[in-house]
mmCIF file of C-alpha atoms in Angstrom:
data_model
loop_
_atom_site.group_PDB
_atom_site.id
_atom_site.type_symbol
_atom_site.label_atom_id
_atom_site.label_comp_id
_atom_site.label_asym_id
_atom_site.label_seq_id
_atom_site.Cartn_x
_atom_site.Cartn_y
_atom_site.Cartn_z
ATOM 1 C CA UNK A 1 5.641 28.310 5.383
ATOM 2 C CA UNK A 2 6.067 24.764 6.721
ATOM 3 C CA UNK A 3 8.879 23.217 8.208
ATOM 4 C CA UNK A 4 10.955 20.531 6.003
ATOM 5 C CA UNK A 5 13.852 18.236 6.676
ATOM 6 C CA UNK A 6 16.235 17.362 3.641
ATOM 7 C CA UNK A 7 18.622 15.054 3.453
ATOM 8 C CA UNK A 8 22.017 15.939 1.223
ATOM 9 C CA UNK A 9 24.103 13.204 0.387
ATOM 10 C CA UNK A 10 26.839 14.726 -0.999
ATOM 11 C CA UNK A 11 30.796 13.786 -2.559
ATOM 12 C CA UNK A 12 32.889 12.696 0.081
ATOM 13 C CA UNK A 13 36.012 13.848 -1.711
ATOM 14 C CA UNK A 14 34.759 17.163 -1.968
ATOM 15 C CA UNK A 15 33.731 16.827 1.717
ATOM 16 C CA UNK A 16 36.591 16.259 2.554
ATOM 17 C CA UNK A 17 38.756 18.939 0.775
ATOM 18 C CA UNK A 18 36.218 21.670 1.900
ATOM 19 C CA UNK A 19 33.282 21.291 3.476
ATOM 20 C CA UNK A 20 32.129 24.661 4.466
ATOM 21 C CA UNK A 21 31.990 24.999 0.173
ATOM 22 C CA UNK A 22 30.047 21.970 -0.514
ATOM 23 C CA UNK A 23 27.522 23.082 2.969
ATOM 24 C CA UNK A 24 27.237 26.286 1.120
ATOM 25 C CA UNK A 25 26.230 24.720 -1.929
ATOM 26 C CA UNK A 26 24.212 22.441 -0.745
ATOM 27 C CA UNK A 27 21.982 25.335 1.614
ATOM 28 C CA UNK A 28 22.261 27.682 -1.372
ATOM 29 C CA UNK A 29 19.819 25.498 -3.196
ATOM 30 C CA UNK A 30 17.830 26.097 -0.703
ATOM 31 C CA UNK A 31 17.802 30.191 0.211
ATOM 32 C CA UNK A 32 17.746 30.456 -3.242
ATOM 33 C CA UNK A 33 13.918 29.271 -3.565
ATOM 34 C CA UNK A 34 12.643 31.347 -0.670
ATOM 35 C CA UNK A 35 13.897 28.865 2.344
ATOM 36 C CA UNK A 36 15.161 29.663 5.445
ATOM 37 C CA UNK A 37 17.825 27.793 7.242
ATOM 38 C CA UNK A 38 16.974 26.638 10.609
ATOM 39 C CA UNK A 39 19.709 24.009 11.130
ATOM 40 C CA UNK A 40 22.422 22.163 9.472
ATOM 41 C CA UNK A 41 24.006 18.791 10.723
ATOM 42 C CA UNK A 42 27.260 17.244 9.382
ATOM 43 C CA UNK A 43 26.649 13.084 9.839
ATOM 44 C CA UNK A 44 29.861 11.413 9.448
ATOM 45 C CA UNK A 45 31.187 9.337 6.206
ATOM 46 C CA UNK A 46 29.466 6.339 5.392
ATOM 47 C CA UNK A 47 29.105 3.362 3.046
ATOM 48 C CA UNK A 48 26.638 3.573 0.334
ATOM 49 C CA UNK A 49 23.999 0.490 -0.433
ATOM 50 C CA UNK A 50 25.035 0.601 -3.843
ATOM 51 C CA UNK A 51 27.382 3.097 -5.985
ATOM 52 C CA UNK A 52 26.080 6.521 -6.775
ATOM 53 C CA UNK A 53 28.146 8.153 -10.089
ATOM 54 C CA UNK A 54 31.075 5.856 -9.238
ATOM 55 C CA UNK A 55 31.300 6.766 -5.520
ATOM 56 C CA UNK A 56 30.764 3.887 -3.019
ATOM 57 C CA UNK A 57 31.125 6.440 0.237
ATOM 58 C CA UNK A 58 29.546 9.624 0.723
ATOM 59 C CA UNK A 59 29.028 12.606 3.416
ATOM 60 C CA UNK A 60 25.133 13.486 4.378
ATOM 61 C CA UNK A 61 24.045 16.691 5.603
ATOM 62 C CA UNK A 62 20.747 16.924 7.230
ATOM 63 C CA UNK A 63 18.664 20.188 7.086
ATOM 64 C CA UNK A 64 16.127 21.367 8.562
ATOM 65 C CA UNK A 65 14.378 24.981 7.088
ATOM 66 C CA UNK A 66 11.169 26.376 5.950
ATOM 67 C CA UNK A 67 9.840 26.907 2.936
ATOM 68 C CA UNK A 68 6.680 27.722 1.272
ATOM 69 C CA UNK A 69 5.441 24.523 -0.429
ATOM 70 C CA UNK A 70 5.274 25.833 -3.967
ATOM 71 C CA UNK A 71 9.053 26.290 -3.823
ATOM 72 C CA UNK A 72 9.913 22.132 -2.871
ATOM 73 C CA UNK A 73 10.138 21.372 -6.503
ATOM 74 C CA UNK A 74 12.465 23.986 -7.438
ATOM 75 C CA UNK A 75 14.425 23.446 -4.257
ATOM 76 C CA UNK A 76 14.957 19.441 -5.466
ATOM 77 C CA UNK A 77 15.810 20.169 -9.065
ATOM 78 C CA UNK A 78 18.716 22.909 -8.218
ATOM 79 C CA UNK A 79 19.763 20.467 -5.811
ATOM 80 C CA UNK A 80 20.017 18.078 -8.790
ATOM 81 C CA UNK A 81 22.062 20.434 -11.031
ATOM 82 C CA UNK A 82 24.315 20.670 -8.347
ATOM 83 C CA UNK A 83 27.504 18.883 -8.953
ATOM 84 C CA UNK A 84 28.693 17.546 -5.302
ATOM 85 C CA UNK A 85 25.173 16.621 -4.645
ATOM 86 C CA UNK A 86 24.530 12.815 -5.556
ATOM 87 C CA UNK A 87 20.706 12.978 -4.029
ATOM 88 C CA UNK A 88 18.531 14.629 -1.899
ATOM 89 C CA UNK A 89 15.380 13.891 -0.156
ATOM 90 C CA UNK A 90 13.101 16.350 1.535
ATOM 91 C CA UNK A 91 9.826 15.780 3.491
ATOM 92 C CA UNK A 92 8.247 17.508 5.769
ATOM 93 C CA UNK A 93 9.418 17.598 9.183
ATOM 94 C CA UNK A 94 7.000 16.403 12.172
ATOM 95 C CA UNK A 95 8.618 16.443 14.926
ATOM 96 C CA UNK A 96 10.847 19.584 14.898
ATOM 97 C CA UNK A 97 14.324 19.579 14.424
ATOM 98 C CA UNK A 98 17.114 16.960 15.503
ATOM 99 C CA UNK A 99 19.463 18.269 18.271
ATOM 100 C CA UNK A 100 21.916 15.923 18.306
ATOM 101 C CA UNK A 101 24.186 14.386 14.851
ATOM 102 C CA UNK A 102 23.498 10.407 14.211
ATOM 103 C CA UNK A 103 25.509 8.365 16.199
ATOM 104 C CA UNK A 104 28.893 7.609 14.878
ATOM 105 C CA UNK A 105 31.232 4.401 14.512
ATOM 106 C CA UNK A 106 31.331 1.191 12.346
ATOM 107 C CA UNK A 107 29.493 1.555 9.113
ATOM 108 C CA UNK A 108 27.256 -1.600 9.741
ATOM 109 C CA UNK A 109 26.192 -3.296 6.402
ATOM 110 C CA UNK A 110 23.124 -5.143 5.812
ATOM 111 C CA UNK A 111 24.963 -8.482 7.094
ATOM 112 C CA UNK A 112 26.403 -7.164 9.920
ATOM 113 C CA UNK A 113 23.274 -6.066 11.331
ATOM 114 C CA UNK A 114 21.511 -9.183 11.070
ATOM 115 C CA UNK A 115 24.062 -10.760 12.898
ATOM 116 C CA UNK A 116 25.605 -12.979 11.061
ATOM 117 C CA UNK A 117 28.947 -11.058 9.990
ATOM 118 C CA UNK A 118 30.606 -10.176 6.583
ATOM 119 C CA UNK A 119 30.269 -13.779 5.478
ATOM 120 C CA UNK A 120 28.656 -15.700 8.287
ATOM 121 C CA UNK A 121 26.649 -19.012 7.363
ATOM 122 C CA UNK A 122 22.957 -18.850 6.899
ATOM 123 C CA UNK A 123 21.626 -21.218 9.753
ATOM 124 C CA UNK A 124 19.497 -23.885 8.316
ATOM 125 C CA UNK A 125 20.789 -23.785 4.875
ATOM 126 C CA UNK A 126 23.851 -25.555 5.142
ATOM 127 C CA UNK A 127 22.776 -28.483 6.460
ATOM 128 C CA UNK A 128 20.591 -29.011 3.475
ATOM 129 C CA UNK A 129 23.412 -28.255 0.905
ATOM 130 C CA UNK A 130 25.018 -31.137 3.038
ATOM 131 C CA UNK A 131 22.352 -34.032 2.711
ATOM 132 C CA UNK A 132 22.027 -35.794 -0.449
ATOM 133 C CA UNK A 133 19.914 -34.856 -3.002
ATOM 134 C CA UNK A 134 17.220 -37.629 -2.645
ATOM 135 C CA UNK A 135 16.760 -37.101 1.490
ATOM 136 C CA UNK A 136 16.191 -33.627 0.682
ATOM 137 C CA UNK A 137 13.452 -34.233 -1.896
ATOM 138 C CA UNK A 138 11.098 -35.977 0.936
ATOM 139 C CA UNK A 139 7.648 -35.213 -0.782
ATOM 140 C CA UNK A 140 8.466 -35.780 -4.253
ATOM 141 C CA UNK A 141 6.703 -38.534 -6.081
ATOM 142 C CA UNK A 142 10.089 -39.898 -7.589
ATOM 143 C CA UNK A 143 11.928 -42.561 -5.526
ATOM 144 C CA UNK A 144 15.696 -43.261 -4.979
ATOM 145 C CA UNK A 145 16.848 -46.139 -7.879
ATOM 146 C CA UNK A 146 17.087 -48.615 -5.270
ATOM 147 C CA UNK A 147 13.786 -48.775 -3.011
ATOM 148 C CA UNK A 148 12.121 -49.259 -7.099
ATOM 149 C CA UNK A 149 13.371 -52.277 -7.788
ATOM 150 C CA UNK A 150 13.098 -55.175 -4.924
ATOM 151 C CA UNK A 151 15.928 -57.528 -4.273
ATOM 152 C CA UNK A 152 16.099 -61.100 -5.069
ATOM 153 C CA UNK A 153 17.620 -61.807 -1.708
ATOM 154 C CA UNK A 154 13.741 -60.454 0.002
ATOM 155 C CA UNK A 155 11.554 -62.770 -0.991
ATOM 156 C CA UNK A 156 11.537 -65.748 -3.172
ATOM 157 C CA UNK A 157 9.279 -65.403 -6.587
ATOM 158 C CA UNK A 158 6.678 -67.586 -6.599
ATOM 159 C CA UNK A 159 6.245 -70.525 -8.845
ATOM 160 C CA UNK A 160 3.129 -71.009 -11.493
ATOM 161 C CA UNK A 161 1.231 -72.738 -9.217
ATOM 162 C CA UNK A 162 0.931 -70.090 -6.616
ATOM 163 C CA UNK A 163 3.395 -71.717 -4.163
ATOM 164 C CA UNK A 164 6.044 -70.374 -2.714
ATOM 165 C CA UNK A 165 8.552 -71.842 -5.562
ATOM 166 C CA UNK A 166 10.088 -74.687 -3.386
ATOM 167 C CA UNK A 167 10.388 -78.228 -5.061
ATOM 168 C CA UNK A 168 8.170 -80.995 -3.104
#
């Protein structure tokens, strides 16, 4: 038997009405395959990346048991028939089990951890939305209207004879 770690991420409603139930559940899939329960963790509510079955939040539990390795796949699809269970993800566990629950506060989206806020400004990329179009086009081969064509006022056009088209 080896040791694994899963990961439950589970219906926060349900969570939240009774979670001893939905723990149950969710380590039932697991004793039910031949695992044994070594630890379970409770990690607060969070934000999901993108919505799972309609559900933008959800709970995660994090497991650690052991398990013969023949019994993983069985473990994953009862976890999959189960109804508060929106995913799971098991591998196996290196470096023993966790101690201590993840570290609670702020759920801190992808912006907010790059710094910048919920809608801060991109640096760099403003200022080029605010040139004109031609200054921003340095390299191209195509030139603004104006530098095309030369003025009359630049230089006077010279006559047939090659002068500099004033009368003598």
């Amino acid at each position: 038997m080896r040791l694994y770690e899963a990961m439950f991420v589970v219906n926060q409603n349900a969570a939240k009405e009774n979670y001893e139930k939905v723990e149950a559940e969710a380590l039932d899939c697991i004793t039910r395959h031949g695992g044994e329960i070594v630890n379970s963790l409770r990690w607060d509510d969070r934000r999901l990346a993108y919505d799972i079955n309609r559900q933008r939040r959800a709970t995660f539990i994090l497991v650690h048991f052991n398990a013969p390795t023949e019994s993983i796949d069985r473990i994953e699809r009862q976890a999959r028939l189960c109804e508060v269970v929106l995913r799971v993800l098991i591998v196996v566990d290196e470096d023993g089990p966790v101690a201590e629950p993840a570290p609670k506060g702020r759920d801190s989206g992808f912006e907010e951890s790059r710094g910048r806020g919920r809608r801060g400004e991109r640096r760099g990329r403003d200022r080029e939305r605010s040139r004109p179009r031609e200054e921003s086009r340095a390299g191209e081969d195509s030139q603004p209207a104006q530098a095309q064509a030369p003025r009359q006022s630049e230089a006077p056009a010279p006559d047939a004879q090659g002068g500099a088209g004033q009368a003598q």
